[in-house]
CSV table of C-alpha atoms in Angstrom, one decimal:
chain,number,residue,atom,x,y,z
A,7,UNK,CA,-76.1,54.1,41.6
A,8,UNK,CA,-72.9,56.1,41.8
A,9,UNK,CA,-72.2,54.8,45.3
A,10,UNK,CA,-72.4,51.2,44.0
A,11,UNK,CA,-70.0,52.0,41.1
A,12,UNK,CA,-67.5,53.6,43.5
A,13,UNK,CA,-67.7,50.6,45.8
A,14,UNK,CA,-66.9,48.2,42.8
A,15,UNK,CA,-63.9,50.3,41.7
A,16,UNK,CA,-62.6,50.4,45.3
A,17,UNK,CA,-62.9,46.6,45.6
A,18,UNK,CA,-60.9,46.0,42.4
A,19,UNK,CA,-58.1,48.4,43.5
A,20,UNK,CA,-57.8,46.7,46.9
A,21,UNK,CA,-57.6,43.3,45.3
A,22,UNK,CA,-54.9,44.3,42.7
A,23,UNK,CA,-51.9,44.2,45.0
A,24,UNK,CA,-52.7,40.7,46.2
A,25,UNK,CA,-53.0,39.4,42.6
A,26,UNK,CA,-49.8,41.1,41.6
A,27,UNK,CA,-48.0,39.7,44.6
A,28,UNK,CA,-49.2,36.1,43.8
A,29,UNK,CA,-48.2,36.4,40.1
A,30,UNK,CA,-44.6,37.6,41.1
A,31,UNK,CA,-44.0,34.6,43.4
A,32,UNK,CA,-45.4,32.2,40.8
A,33,UNK,CA,-43.0,33.6,38.1
A,34,UNK,CA,-40.0,33.3,40.4
A,35,UNK,CA,-40.9,29.8,41.3
A,36,UNK,CA,-41.2,28.8,37.6
A,37,UNK,CA,-37.8,30.4,36.8
A,38,UNK,CA,-36.1,28.6,39.6
A,39,UNK,CA,-37.7,25.3,38.6
A,40,UNK,CA,-36.5,25.8,35.0
A,41,UNK,CA,-32.9,26.6,36.1
A,42,UNK,CA,-32.8,23.4,38.2
A,43,UNK,CA,-33.9,21.3,35.3
A,44,UNK,CA,-31.2,22.8,33.0
A,45,UNK,CA,-28.5,22.1,35.6
A,46,UNK,CA,-29.7,18.5,36.1
A,47,UNK,CA,-29.6,17.8,32.4
A,48,UNK,CA,-26.2,19.4,32.0
A,49,UNK,CA,-24.8,16.8,34.5
A,50,UNK,CA,-26.0,13.9,32.4
A,51,UNK,CA,-23.5,12.6,29.9
A,52,UNK,CA,-25.5,11.6,26.9
A,53,UNK,CA,-23.3,10.5,23.9
A,54,UNK,CA,-24.2,12.2,20.6
A,55,UNK,CA,-24.6,10.0,17.6
A,56,UNK,CA,-21.8,10.2,15.0
A,57,UNK,CA,-22.8,13.1,12.7
A,58,UNK,CA,-23.1,13.1,9.0
A,59,UNK,CA,-21.2,11.0,6.4
A,60,UNK,CA,-18.1,10.6,8.5
A,61,UNK,CA,-20.0,8.9,11.2
A,62,UNK,CA,-21.7,6.6,8.6
A,63,UNK,CA,-18.3,5.7,7.1
A,64,UNK,CA,-16.8,4.9,10.5
A,65,UNK,CA,-19.6,2.5,11.4
A,66,UNK,CA,-19.7,1.0,8.0
A,67,UNK,CA,-15.9,0.3,8.2
A,68,UNK,CA,-16.3,-1.3,11.6
A,69,UNK,CA,-19.1,-3.5,10.3
A,70,UNK,CA,-17.1,-4.5,7.3
A,71,UNK,CA,-14.6,-6.3,9.4
A,72,UNK,CA,-11.6,-4.0,9.0
A,73,UNK,CA,-11.0,-3.5,12.7
A,74,UNK,CA,-7.7,-5.3,12.6
A,75,UNK,CA,-6.4,-3.0,9.9
A,76,UNK,CA,-7.8,0.4,10.9
A,77,UNK,CA,-4.9,2.6,11.9
A,78,UNK,CA,-3.3,6.0,11.4
A,79,UNK,CA,-1.4,4.8,8.3
A,80,UNK,CA,0.4,7.4,6.1
A,81,UNK,CA,1.1,6.2,2.5
A,82,UNK,CA,4.8,6.5,1.6
A,83,UNK,CA,6.3,7.8,-1.6
A,84,UNK,CA,9.5,5.7,-2.0
A,85,UNK,CA,10.9,2.3,-1.1
A,86,UNK,CA,14.1,0.3,-1.3
A,87,UNK,CA,14.4,-3.4,-2.3
A,88,UNK,CA,17.0,-6.0,-1.6
A,89,UNK,CA,16.9,-9.7,-2.3
A,90,UNK,CA,17.8,-12.5,-4.6
A,91,UNK,CA,16.5,-15.5,-6.6
A,92,UNK,CA,17.2,-18.9,-8.2
A,93,UNK,CA,17.4,-19.6,-11.8
A,94,UNK,CA,14.8,-22.0,-13.4
A,95,UNK,CA,16.8,-24.3,-15.7
A,96,UNK,CA,13.7,-25.7,-17.4
A,97,UNK,CA,12.7,-22.2,-18.4
A,98,UNK,CA,16.2,-21.0,-19.4
A,99,UNK,CA,18.0,-21.5,-22.7
A,100,UNK,CA,20.9,-23.9,-22.7
A,101,UNK,CA,24.5,-22.7,-23.1
A,102,UNK,CA,26.2,-23.9,-26.2
A,103,UNK,CA,29.7,-25.2,-26.8
A,104,UNK,CA,30.0,-26.0,-30.5
A,105,UNK,CA,27.2,-28.4,-31.2
A,106,UNK,CA,26.6,-29.4,-27.6
A,107,UNK,CA,24.2,-27.7,-25.1
A,108,UNK,CA,24.4,-27.6,-21.4
A,109,UNK,CA,21.6,-26.7,-18.9
A,110,UNK,CA,22.1,-24.1,-16.2
A,111,UNK,CA,22.6,-25.6,-12.7
A,112,UNK,CA,22.9,-24.0,-9.3
A,113,UNK,CA,22.6,-20.5,-10.7
A,114,UNK,CA,21.3,-17.5,-8.8
A,115,UNK,CA,20.7,-13.7,-8.9
A,116,UNK,CA,21.0,-10.9,-6.4
A,117,UNK,CA,19.1,-7.6,-6.7
A,118,UNK,CA,19.0,-4.1,-5.1
A,119,UNK,CA,16.7,-1.4,-6.2
A,120,UNK,CA,15.1,2.0,-5.5
A,121,UNK,CA,11.4,2.7,-6.2
A,122,UNK,CA,8.8,5.5,-6.3
A,123,UNK,CA,5.1,5.0,-5.6
A,124,UNK,CA,3.4,7.1,-8.4
A,125,UNK,CA,-0.1,6.2,-7.2
A,126,UNK,CA,-1.9,3.5,-5.3
A,127,UNK,CA,-1.7,1.3,-8.4
A,128,UNK,CA,1.5,2.3,-10.2
A,129,UNK,CA,5.1,2.5,-9.2
A,130,UNK,CA,8.4,2.7,-11.0
A,131,UNK,CA,11.8,1.3,-10.0
A,132,UNK,CA,15.5,1.2,-11.0
A,133,UNK,CA,17.6,-1.7,-9.9
A,134,UNK,CA,20.9,-3.4,-10.2
A,135,UNK,CA,21.1,-7.2,-10.7
A,136,UNK,CA,24.0,-9.6,-10.7
A,137,UNK,CA,23.5,-13.1,-12.0
A,138,UNK,CA,25.9,-16.1,-11.7
A,139,UNK,CA,25.4,-19.2,-13.8
A,140,UNK,CA,26.8,-22.6,-13.4
A,141,UNK,CA,26.3,-25.4,-15.9
A,142,UNK,CA,25.7,-29.1,-15.7
A,143,UNK,CA,28.5,-31.4,-17.0
A,144,UNK,CA,30.9,-28.5,-17.3
A,145,UNK,CA,33.7,-28.1,-14.7
A,146,UNK,CA,35.5,-24.8,-14.1
A,147,UNK,CA,33.1,-22.8,-16.4
A,148,UNK,CA,30.9,-20.0,-15.2
A,149,UNK,CA,29.0,-17.1,-16.6
A,150,UNK,CA,28.0,-13.8,-14.9
A,151,UNK,CA,25.7,-10.9,-15.7
A,152,UNK,CA,25.7,-7.3,-14.3
A,153,UNK,CA,22.7,-5.2,-15.4
A,154,UNK,CA,21.0,-1.9,-14.5
A,155,UNK,CA,17.3,-1.8,-15.3
A,156,UNK,CA,14.2,0.2,-15.1
A,157,UNK,CA,10.7,-1.2,-14.4
A,158,UNK,CA,7.1,0.0,-14.3
A,159,UNK,CA,4.9,-2.0,-11.9
A,160,UNK,CA,1.2,-2.2,-11.9
A,161,UNK,CA,-0.6,-3.4,-8.7
A,162,UNK,CA,-3.8,-5.3,-9.2
A,163,UNK,CA,-5.3,-3.9,-5.9
A,164,UNK,CA,-5.0,-0.6,-4.1
A,165,UNK,CA,-2.1,-0.7,-1.7
A,166,UNK,CA,-4.0,1.5,0.7
A,167,UNK,CA,-7.7,2.4,1.0
A,168,UNK,CA,-9.1,5.5,2.5
A,169,UNK,CA,-12.5,5.4,4.2
A,170,UNK,CA,-13.6,8.7,5.6
A,171,UNK,CA,-10.6,9.9,7.7
A,172,UNK,CA,-9.2,6.4,8.2
A,173,UNK,CA,-6.6,4.8,5.9
A,174,UNK,CA,-5.8,1.1,6.0
A,175,UNK,CA,-3.3,-0.9,4.1
A,176,UNK,CA,-3.8,-4.2,2.3
A,177,UNK,CA,-1.7,-7.1,3.4
A,178,UNK,CA,-1.7,-9.0,0.1
A,179,UNK,CA,-1.3,-7.2,-3.3
A,180,UNK,CA,-0.6,-9.1,-6.6
A,181,UNK,CA,1.3,-7.2,-9.3
A,182,UNK,CA,3.0,-7.3,-12.6
A,183,UNK,CA,6.0,-5.4,-14.1
A,184,UNK,CA,7.5,-4.5,-17.4
A,185,UNK,CA,10.8,-2.9,-18.3
A,186,UNK,CA,14.3,-3.3,-19.7
A,187,UNK,CA,17.9,-3.5,-18.6
A,188,UNK,CA,21.4,-3.2,-20.0
A,189,UNK,CA,24.8,-4.3,-18.9
A,190,UNK,CA,27.7,-6.7,-19.5
A,191,UNK,CA,28.1,-10.4,-19.3
A,192,UNK,CA,31.1,-12.8,-19.2
A,193,UNK,CA,31.6,-16.5,-19.8
A,194,UNK,CA,34.8,-17.7,-18.2
A,195,UNK,CA,37.1,-19.9,-20.1
A,196,UNK,CA,38.4,-19.9,-23.7
A,197,UNK,CA,36.0,-18.7,-26.3
A,198,UNK,CA,33.5,-17.3,-23.8
A,199,UNK,CA,30.8,-15.0,-25.3
A,200,UNK,CA,31.6,-11.8,-23.4
A,201,UNK,CA,30.2,-8.4,-24.2
A,202,UNK,CA,27.4,-5.9,-23.9
A,203,UNK,CA,23.8,-7.3,-23.3
A,204,UNK,CA,20.3,-5.8,-23.4
A,205,UNK,CA,17.5,-7.4,-21.4
A,206,UNK,CA,14.4,-6.4,-23.4
A,207,UNK,CA,11.8,-7.1,-22.4
A,208,UNK,CA,12.2,-7.8,-18.7
A,209,UNK,CA,8.8,-8.9,-17.2
A,210,UNK,CA,7.7,-9.9,-13.8
A,211,UNK,CA,4.6,-11.4,-12.2
A,212,UNK,CA,4.2,-11.8,-8.4
A,213,UNK,CA,2.7,-10.7,-5.2
A,214,UNK,CA,3.5,-8.6,-2.1
A,215,UNK,CA,2.9,-9.5,1.5
A,216,UNK,CA,3.1,-6.6,4.0
A,217,UNK,CA,4.6,-7.6,7.4
A,218,UNK,CA,3.9,-4.2,8.9
A,219,UNK,CA,3.3,-0.7,7.7
A,220,UNK,CA,6.8,-0.3,6.2
A,221,UNK,CA,8.3,-3.7,5.4
A,222,UNK,CA,7.0,-6.3,3.0
A,223,UNK,CA,8.1,-9.3,1.0
A,224,UNK,CA,7.9,-9.6,-2.8
A,225,UNK,CA,7.7,-13.1,-4.4
A,226,UNK,CA,7.8,-13.0,-8.2
A,227,UNK,CA,8.7,-14.7,-11.4
A,228,UNK,CA,11.1,-12.8,-13.6
A,229,UNK,CA,11.6,-13.3,-17.3
A,230,UNK,CA,14.4,-11.7,-19.4
A,231,UNK,CA,15.1,-11.9,-23.1
A,232,UNK,CA,18.9,-11.4,-23.4
A,233,UNK,CA,20.1,-9.8,-26.6
A,234,UNK,CA,23.9,-10.1,-26.9
A,235,UNK,CA,26.7,-12.3,-28.1
A,236,UNK,CA,25.0,-15.6,-27.5
A,237,UNK,CA,24.7,-17.8,-24.4
A,238,UNK,CA,27.8,-20.0,-24.2
A,239,UNK,CA,31.2,-20.5,-25.7
A,240,UNK,CA,32.2,-20.1,-29.4
A,241,UNK,CA,28.7,-18.9,-30.3
A,242,UNK,CA,27.8,-16.3,-32.9
A,243,UNK,CA,27.3,-12.7,-32.2
A,244,UNK,CA,23.7,-11.3,-32.0
A,245,UNK,CA,22.2,-14.2,-30.1
A,246,UNK,CA,18.9,-14.0,-28.3
A,247,UNK,CA,18.4,-16.1,-25.2
A,248,UNK,CA,15.7,-16.5,-22.6
A,249,UNK,CA,16.4,-16.5,-18.8
A,250,UNK,CA,13.9,-17.1,-16.0
A,251,UNK,CA,14.2,-16.7,-12.3
A,252,UNK,CA,12.1,-17.0,-9.1
A,253,UNK,CA,12.9,-13.9,-7.0
A,254,UNK,CA,12.3,-13.0,-3.3
A,255,UNK,CA,13.1,-9.6,-1.9
A,256,UNK,CA,12.3,-7.3,1.1
A,257,UNK,CA,10.7,-4.0,0.2
A,258,UNK,CA,11.2,-1.3,2.7
A,259,UNK,CA,8.9,1.8,2.4
A,260,UNK,CA,10.0,5.2,3.5
């Protein structure tokens, strides 16, 4: 019996090196195969999906049709304005000479201003306006105004919209404004109502069209209630008159 046991043990010991040698080669082969697979996968360029909310915003913006407006746009803090306008005779009080009244005719206004963007909806502005009035049926008679005013504007739509890390601007923005102005006016000729004038209120209603990131055009209606010495010649002091214009100006952001 002991001889049989010894033979069994001897057989196991003789077979062990062969098994160990086989397992070692198999292990090496599997390791090499694994390294080959990793290298092969590393050479394949597989795009990752856009991660998280930013990726979602980007794809939603593209799907919303904003491709033509998506850009690296940096909102500005200030702007300058320059332009002019025509007087609306039917919406302007008539000048008086005694008991007679004369409508404005061929009258215009020029404007230059400096503004600050307080937010995407609100901006403020100071401006200088000079108005020249001619009158129908009156030769060699003219009136002029020079005023400095302050306005607060409210845009009815955000001038720029941020979606994720992308900011795009609106091309069309309607707005309204409210403010006041003060200055001097002069009516040429004898008995002209010259003196100090206050435009309060001054109100505007219009829209802005952006031509590019920095330059746009404002088209607006402007109403002014002039408080002064009257609108005409030989008129009483303390008169109140209404003046209306259609204005067009370039707005340059910086």
